[in-house]
Coordinates of C-alpha atoms and ligand atoms in Angstrom, one line a residue:
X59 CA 5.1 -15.8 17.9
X60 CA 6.0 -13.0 15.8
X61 CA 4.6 -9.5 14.9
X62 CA 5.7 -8.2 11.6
X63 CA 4.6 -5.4 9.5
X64 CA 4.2 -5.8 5.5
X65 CA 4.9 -2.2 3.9
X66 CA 5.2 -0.7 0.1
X67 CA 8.9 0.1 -0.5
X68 CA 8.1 2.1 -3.7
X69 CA 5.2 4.3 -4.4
X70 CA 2.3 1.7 -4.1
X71 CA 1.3 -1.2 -5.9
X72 CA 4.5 -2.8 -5.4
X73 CA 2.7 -6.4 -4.9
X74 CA 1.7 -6.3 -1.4
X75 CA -1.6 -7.8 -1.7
X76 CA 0.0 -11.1 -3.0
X77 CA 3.1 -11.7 -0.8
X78 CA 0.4 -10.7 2.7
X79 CA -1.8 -13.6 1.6
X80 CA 0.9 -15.7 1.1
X81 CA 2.3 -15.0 4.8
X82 CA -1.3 -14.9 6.0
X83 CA -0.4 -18.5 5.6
X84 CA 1.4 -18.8 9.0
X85 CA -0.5 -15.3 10.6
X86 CA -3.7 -16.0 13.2
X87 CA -4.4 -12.0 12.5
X88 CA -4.1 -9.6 9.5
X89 CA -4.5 -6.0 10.3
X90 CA -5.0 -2.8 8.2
X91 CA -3.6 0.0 9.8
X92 CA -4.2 3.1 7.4
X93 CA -5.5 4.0 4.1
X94 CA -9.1 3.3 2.6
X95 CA -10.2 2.2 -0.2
X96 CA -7.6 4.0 -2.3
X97 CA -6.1 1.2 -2.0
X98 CA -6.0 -1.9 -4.1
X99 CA -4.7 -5.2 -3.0
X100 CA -5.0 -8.0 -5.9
X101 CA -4.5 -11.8 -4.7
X102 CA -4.8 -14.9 -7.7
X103 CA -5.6 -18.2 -6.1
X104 CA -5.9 -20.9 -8.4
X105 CA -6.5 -18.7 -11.4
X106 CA -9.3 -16.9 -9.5
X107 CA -8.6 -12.9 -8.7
X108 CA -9.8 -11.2 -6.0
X109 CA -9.3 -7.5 -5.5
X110 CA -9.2 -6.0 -2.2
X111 CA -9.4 -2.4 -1.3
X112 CA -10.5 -2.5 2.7
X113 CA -10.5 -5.9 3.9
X114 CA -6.9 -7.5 4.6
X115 CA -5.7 -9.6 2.0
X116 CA -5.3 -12.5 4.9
X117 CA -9.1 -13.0 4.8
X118 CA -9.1 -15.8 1.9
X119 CA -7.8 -18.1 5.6
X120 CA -10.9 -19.0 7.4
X121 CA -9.3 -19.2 10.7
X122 CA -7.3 -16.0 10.1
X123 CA -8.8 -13.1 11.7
X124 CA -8.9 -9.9 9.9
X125 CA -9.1 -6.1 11.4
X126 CA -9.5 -2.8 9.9
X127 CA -7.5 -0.9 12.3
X128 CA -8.5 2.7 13.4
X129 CA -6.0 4.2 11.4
X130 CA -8.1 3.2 8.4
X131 CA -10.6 5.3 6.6
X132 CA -13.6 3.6 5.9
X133 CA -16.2 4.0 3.4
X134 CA -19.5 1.8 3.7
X135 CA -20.6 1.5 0.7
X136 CA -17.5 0.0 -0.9
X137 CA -16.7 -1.8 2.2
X138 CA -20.5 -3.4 2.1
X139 CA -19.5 -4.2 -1.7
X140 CA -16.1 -6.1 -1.2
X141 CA -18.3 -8.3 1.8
X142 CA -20.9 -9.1 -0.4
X143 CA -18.7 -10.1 -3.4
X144 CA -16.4 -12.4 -1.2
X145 CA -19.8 -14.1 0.2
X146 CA -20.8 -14.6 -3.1
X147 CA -17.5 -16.6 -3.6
X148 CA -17.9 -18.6 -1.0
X149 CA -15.6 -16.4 1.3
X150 CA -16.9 -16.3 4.8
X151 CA -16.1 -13.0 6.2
X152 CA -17.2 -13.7 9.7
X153 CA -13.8 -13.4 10.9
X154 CA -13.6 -9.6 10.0
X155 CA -13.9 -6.7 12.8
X156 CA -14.0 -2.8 12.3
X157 CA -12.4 -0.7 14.5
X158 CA -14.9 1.5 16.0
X159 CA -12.3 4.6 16.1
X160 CA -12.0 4.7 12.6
X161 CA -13.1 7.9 10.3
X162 CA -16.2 7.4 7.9
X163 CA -15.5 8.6 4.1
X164 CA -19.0 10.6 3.2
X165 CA -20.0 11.6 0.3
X166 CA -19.2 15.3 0.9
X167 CA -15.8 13.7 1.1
X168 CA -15.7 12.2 -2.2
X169 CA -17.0 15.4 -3.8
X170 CA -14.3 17.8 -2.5
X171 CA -11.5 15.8 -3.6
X172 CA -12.9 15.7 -6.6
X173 CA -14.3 19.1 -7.2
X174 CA -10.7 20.2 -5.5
X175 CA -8.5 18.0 -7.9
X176 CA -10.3 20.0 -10.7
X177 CA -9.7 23.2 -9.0
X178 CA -6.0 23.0 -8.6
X179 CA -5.4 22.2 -12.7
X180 CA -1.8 21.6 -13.1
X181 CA -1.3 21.7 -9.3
X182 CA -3.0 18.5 -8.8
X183 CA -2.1 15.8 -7.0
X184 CA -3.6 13.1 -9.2
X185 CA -5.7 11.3 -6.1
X186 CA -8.1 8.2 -6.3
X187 CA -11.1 10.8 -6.0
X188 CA -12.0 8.3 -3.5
X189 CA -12.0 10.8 -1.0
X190 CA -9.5 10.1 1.5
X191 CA -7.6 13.6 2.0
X192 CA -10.8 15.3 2.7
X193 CA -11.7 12.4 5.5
X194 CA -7.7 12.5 6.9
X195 CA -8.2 16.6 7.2
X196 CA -11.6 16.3 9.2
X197 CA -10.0 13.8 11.4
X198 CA -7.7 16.2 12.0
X199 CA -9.6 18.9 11.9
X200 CA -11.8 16.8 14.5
X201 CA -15.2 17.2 12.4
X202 CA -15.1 13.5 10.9
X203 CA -17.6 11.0 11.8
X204 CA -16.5 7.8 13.1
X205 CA -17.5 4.1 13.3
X206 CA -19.0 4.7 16.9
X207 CA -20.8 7.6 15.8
X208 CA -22.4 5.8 12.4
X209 CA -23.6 3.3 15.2
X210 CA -25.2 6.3 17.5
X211 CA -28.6 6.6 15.3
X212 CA -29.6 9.3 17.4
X213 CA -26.4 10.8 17.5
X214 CA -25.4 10.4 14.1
X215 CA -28.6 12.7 13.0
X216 CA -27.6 15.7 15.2
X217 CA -23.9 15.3 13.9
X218 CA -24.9 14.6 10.4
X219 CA -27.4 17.7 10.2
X220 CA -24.6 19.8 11.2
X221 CA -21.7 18.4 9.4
X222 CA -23.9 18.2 6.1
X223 CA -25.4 21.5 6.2
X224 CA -21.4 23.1 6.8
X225 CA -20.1 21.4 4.4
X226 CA -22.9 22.4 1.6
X227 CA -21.4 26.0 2.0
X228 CA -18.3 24.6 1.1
X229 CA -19.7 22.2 -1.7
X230 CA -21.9 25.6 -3.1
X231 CA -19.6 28.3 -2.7
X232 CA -16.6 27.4 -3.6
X233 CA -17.0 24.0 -5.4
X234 CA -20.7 25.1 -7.5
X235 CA -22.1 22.1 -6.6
X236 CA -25.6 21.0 -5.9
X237 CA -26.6 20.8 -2.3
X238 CA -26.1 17.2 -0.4
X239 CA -30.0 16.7 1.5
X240 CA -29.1 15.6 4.6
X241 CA -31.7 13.5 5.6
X242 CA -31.1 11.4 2.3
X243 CA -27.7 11.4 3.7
X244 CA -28.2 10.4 7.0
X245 CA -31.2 7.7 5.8
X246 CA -28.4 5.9 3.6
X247 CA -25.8 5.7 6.3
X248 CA -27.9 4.6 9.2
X249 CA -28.4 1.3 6.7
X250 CA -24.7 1.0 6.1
X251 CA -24.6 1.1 10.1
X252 CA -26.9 -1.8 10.9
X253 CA -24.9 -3.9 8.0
X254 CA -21.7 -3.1 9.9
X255 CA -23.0 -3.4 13.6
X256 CA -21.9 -7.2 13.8
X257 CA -18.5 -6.4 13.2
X258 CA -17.3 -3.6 14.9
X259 CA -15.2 -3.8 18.2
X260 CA -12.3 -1.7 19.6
X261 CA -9.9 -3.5 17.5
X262 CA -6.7 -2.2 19.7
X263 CA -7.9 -4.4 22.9
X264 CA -8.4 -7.2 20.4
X265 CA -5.0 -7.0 19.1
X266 CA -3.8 -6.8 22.6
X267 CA -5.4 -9.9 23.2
X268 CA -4.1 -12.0 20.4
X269 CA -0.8 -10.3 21.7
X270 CA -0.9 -11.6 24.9
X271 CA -1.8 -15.4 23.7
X272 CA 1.3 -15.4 21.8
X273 CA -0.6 -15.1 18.2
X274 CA 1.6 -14.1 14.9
X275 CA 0.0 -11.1 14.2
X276 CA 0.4 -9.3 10.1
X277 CA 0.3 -5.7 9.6
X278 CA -0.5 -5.1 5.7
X279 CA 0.2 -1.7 4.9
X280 CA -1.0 0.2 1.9
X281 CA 0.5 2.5 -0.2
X282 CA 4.1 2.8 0.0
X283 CA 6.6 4.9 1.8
X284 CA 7.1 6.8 -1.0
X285 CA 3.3 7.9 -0.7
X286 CA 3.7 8.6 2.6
X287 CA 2.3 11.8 4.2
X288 CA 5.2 12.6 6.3
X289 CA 8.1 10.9 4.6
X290 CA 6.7 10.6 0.7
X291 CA 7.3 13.1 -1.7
X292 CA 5.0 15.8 -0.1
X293 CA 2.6 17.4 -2.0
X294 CA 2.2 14.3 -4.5
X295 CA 1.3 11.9 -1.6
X296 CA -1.2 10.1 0.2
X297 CA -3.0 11.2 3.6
X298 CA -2.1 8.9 6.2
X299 CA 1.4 7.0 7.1
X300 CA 2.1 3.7 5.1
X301 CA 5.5 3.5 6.5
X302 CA 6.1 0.8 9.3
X303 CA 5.5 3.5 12.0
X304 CA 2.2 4.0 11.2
X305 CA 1.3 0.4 11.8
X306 CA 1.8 2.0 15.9
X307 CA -0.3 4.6 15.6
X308 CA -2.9 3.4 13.1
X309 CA -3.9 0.0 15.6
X310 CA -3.3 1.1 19.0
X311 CA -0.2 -0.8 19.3
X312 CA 2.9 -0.2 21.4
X313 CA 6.5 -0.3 19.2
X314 CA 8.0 -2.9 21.3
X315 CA 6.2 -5.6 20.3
X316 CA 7.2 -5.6 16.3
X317 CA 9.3 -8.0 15.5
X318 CA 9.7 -7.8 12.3
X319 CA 9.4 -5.5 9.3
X320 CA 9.1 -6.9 5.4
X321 CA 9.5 -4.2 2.2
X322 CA 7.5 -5.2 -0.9
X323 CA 9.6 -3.5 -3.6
X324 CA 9.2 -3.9 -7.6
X325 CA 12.2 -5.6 -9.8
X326 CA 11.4 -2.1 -11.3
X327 CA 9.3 1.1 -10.4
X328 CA 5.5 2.6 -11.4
X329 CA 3.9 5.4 -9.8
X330 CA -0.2 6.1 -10.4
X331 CA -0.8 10.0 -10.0
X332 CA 1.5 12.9 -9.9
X333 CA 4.7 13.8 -9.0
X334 CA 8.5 13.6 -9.8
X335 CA 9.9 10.3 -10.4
X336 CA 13.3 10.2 -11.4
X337 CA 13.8 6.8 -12.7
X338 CA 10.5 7.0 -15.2
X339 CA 10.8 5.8 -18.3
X340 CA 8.5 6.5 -21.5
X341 CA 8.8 5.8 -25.1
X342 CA 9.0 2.0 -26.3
X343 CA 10.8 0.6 -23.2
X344 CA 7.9 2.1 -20.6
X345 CA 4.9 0.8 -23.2
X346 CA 6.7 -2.7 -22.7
X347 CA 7.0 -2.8 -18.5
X348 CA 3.6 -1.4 -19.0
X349 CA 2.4 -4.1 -21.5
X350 CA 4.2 -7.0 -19.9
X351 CA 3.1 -5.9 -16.2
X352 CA -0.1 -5.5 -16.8
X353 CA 0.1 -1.7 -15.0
X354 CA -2.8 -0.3 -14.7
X355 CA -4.7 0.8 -11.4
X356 CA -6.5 -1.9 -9.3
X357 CA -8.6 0.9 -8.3
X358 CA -9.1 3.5 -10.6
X359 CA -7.8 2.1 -13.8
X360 CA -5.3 4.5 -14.4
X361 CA -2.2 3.6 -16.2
X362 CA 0.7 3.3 -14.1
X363 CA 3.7 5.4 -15.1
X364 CA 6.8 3.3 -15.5
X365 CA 10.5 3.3 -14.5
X366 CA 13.9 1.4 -13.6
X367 CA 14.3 0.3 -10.2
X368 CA 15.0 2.9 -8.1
X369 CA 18.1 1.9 -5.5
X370 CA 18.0 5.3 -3.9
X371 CA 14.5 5.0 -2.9
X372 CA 15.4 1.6 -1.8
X373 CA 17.8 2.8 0.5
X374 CA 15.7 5.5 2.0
X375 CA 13.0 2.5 2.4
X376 CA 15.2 0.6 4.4
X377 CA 16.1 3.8 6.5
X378 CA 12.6 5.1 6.9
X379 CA 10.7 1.6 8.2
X380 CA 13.4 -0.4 9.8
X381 CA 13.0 -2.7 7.1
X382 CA 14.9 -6.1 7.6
X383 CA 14.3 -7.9 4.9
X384 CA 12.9 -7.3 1.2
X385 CA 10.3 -9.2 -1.1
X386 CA 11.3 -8.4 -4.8
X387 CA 7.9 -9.0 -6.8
X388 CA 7.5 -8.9 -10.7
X389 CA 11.2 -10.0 -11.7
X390 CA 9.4 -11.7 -14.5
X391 CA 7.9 -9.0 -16.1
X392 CA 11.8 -8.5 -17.0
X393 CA 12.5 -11.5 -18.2
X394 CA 12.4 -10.7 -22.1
X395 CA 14.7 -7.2 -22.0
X396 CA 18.1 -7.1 -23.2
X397 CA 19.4 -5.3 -21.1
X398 CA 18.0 -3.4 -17.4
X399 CA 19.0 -0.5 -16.0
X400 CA 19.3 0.2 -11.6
X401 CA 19.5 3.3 -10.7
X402 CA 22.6 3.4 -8.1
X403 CA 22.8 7.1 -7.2
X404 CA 21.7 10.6 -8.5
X405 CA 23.3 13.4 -9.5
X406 CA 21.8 16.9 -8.3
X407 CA 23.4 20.1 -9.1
X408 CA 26.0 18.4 -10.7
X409 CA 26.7 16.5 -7.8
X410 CA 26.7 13.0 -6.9
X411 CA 24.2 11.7 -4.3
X412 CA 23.6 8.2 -2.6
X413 CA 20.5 9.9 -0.9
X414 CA 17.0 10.8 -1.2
X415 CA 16.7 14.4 -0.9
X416 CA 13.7 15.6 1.5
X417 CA 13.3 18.5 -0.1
X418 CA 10.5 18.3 -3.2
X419 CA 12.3 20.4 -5.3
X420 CA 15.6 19.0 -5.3
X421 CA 13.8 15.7 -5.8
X422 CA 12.4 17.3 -8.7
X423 CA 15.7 17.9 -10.3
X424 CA 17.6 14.6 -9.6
X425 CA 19.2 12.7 -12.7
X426 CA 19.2 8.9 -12.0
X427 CA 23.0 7.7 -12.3
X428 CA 22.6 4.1 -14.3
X429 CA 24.3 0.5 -13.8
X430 CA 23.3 -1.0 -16.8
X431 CA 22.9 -5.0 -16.0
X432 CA 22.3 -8.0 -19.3
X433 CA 19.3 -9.2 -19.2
X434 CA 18.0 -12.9 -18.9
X435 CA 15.9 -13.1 -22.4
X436 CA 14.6 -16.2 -20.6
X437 CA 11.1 -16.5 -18.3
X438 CA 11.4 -17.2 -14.9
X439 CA 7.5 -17.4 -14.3
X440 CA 8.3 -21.5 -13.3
X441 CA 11.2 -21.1 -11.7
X442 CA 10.7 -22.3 -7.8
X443 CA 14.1 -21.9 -6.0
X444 CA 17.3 -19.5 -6.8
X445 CA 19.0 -22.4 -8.3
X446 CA 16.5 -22.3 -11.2
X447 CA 16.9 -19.1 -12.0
X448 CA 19.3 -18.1 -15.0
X449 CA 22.5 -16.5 -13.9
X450 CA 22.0 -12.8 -15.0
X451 CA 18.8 -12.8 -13.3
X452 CA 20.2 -14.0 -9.8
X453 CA 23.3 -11.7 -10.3
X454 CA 20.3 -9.2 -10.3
X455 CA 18.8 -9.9 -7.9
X456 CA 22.3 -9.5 -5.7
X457 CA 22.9 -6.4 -7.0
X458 CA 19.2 -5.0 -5.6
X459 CA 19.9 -6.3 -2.3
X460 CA 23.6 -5.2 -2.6
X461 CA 22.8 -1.7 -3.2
X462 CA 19.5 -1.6 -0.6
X463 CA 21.7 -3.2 1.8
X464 CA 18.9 -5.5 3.2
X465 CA 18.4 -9.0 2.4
X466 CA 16.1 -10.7 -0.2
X467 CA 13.7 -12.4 1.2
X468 CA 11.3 -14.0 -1.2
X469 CA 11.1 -13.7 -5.1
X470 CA 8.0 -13.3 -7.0
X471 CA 7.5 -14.5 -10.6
X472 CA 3.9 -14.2 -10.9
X473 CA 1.0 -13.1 -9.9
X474 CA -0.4 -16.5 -7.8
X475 CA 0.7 -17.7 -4.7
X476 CA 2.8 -20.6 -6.0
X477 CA 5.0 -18.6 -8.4
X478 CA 7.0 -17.7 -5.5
X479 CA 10.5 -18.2 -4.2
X480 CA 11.1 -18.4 -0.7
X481 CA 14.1 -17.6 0.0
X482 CA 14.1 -17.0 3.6
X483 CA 11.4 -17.6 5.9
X484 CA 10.7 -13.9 6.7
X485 CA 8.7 -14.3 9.9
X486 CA 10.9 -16.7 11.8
X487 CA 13.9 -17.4 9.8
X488 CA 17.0 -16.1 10.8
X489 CA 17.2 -12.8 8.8
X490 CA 19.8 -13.4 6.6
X491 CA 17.9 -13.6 3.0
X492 CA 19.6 -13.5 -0.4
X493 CA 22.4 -10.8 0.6
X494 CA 23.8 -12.3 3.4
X495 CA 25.5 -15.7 4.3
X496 CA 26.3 -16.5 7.8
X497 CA 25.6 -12.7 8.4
X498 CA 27.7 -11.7 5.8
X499 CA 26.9 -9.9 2.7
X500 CA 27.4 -11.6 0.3
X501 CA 28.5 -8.8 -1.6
X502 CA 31.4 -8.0 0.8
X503 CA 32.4 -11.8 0.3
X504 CA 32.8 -11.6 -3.3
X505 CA 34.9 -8.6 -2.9
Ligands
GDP74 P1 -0.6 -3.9 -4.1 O1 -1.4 -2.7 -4.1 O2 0.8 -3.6 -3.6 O3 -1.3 -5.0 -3.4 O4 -0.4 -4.3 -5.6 P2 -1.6 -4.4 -6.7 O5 -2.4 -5.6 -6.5 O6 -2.2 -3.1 -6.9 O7 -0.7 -4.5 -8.0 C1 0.2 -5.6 -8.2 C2 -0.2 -6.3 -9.5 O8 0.8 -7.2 -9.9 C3 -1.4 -7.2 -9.3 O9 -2.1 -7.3 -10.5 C4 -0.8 -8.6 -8.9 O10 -1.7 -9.6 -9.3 C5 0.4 -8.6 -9.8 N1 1.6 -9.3 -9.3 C6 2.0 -9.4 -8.0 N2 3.2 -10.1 -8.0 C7 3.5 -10.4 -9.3 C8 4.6 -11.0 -9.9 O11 5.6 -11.4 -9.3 N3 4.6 -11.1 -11.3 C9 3.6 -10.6 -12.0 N4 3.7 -10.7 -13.4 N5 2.5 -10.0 -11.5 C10 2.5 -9.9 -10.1
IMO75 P1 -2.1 0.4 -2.9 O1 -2.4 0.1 -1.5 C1 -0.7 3.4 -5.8 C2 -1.8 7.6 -5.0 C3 -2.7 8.3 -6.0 C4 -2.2 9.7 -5.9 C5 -1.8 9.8 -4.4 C6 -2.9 10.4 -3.5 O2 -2.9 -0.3 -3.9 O3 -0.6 0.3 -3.2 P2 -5.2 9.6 -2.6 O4 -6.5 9.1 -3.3 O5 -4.6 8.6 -1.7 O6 -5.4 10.9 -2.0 O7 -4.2 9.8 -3.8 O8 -1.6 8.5 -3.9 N1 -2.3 6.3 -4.4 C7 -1.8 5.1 -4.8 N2 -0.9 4.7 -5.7 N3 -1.3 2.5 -5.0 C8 -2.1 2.8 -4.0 O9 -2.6 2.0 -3.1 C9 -2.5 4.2 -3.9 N4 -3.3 4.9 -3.1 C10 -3.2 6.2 -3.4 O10 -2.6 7.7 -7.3 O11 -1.0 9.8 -6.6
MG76 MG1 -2.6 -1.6 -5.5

């Protein structure tokens, strides 16, 4: 029996869709904890892709049971949307529960982030427009609908009415926007509500339950730490807590029984949005990680902005989530460069630093210190244990876990589940990973 968390080391996208499904492999639960459909979890099964944005990417198991946790935001419609395209696959998603204390996105939601993004011009924070700031501030502003309400009809009319017609001041006044009608509103959502009825529960007595019969139990984050609302790079950031702490608060679940946690970290570094990132890299060099990664948003589309790998931000990963072990993804996407550049340290105000400031505008100014490595020129897409892999890129892949201090864990090389190396089993295997050999780093060994 083990409890481990999955969490985004970088700023998102890092690759935590594939390597959940691939641990959903030995999990009898996968659980959500925060986030909505912001997110964007791709999995590739025998050539076929499936892109996630609510449901846990554990749910392509039929006997894996999936929650959304109540730290989750949840809008209907696109949750109603990913259940009827799994079905039509053939993907039973009768194994799927809703936590009844999670917030509802609305549509007055989705129209404030984006009337607000537009507002703020050069201030802006580059969101999803999926409206998930607008739902996290009403949850805490303790105006936000939640699943137990959206199954209330009656209820849900009196609380709509007034919700609606409050925030149509806001959408008129300050936005210039045309007037939601709430009984068009209300109409649409008490459909959603009977589509979702089967499958909400309190989620936290269920995970309790699967606790207490000794059942491995995944918690997929989304996002990444660096996109964290407390610990990210405040204000370019998400609204809820992707680091392994919020996988507590966002399920009902007490700290001591984690076991384990996993980073998902990049062989390099993208970022969708705005906001400083040192380690970025444009001209020719960032078209070809672009090109060769195939970077663009699972969600929106965007074009991901693209850098170096970031051992600073690695570092402050492994601080910030208790992180034991590491899954690098997308060392392939690497394998034609000449040469690859890790950034070791920063310099701010002309001084050196191993550490991520906490304060934006310092972060702002950092200069990434380079270790230029060689390149592999060489593809590693078939390569299936470390042995297989050319020299340079294994000396790599030691240097990341050198410099993150935390041990690598598994290797990915591709985008399906097979082009994997496992290096370590991360659930139960001893936690010792790439770095470390008989608890050693390796590093220190070498020395
Ligand atoms: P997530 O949000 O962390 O789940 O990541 P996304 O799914 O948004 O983005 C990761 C992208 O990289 C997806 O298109 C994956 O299919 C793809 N991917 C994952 N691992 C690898 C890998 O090792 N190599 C390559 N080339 N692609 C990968
Ligand atoms: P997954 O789970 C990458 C970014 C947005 C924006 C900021 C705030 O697929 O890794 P929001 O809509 O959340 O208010 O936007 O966060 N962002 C992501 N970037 N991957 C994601 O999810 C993201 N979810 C939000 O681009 O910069
Ligand atoms: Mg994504």
């Amino acid at each position: 029996m083990a409890n481990v968390i999955v969490i985004g080391a970088q700023w998102g996208d890092e690759g935590k869709g594939k390597i959940t499904d691939l641990l959903s492999r030995s999990a009898d639960v996968v659980v959500r904890y925060q986030g909505g459909v912001n997110a964007g979890h791709t999995i590739v099964v025998n050539g076929q892709t499936f892109k996630l944005h609510l449901i846990p990417s554990g749910i392509l198991y039929p006997n894996t049971e999936c929650m959304i946790g109540c730290g989750t935001v949840i809008d209907p419609q696109v949750l109603i949307k990913e259940l009827d395209q799994l079905e039509a696959l053939g993907i039973s998603t009768r194994n799927l529960l809703i936590s009844e204390t999670a917030h509802v996105t609305m549509p007055y939601h989705r129209l404030i982030d984006q009337a607000s993004e537009e507002r703020r011009g050069s201030y802006k924070i580059g969101t999803t427009g999926r409206g998930i700031g607008p739902t996290y501030a009403d949850k805490s502003e303790r105006t936000g609908i939640r699943v137990l309400d959206l199954m209330n009809p009656e209820g849900l009319r009196e609380q709509l009415e007034w919700t609606i017609n409050y925030k149509n001041v806001i959408l008129e006044k300050l936005y210039n926007l045309p007037l939601l009608d709430p009984k068009q509103v209300i109409d649409e959502y008490l459909g959603y509500a009977e589509r979702l009825r089967p499958y909400v529960v309190d989620t936290s007595l269920k995970i309790y339950d699967a606790i207490q019969r000794r059942r491995n139990i995944l918690f997929e984050g989304a996002q990444g730490t660096l996109l964290d609302l407390d610990h990210g790079t405040y204000p370019y950031v998400t609204s809820s807590n992707p680091v392994a702490g919020g996988a507590c608060v966002g399920t009902g679940l007490g700290p001591t029984m984690i076991d384990r946690v996993i980073g998902i970290a990049k062989a390099y570094t993208t970022r969708v949005g705005e906001g400083p990132f040192p380690t970025e890299i444009g001209g020719e060099m960032g078209e070809v990680l672009c090109t060769r990664g195939a970077e663009f948003g699972t969600t929106t589309g965007r074009r991901r902005r693209c850098g170096w790998f970031d051992a600073v931000i690695g570092r402050y990963a492994v601080r910030i989530n208790g992180m034991d072990c590491l899954a690098i993804t997308k060392l392939d996407v690497l394998d034609e460069l000449e040469q690859i550049q890790v950034c070791v340290a920063y310099e701010i105000d002309g001084e050196r630093s191993e550490h991520f400031p906490s304060n934006a505008r310092k972060f702002a100014q950092c200069r990434p210190i380079y270790k230029t490595m060689p390149g592999w020129k060489t593809s590693t897409s078939d390569c299936r244990t470390l042995e297989e892999l050319p020299k340079q890129a294994l000396d790599y892949l030691k240097f990341l876990a050198e410099l993150t201090e935390v041990p690598i864990a598994i290797v990915s090389l591709g985008a399906s589940r097979d082009q994997t190396i496992i290096v370590e089993d991360p659930i139960h295997g001893p936690k010792r990973g790439l770095l470390y050999q008989d608890g050693t780093p390796a590093s220190l060994l070498s020395a």
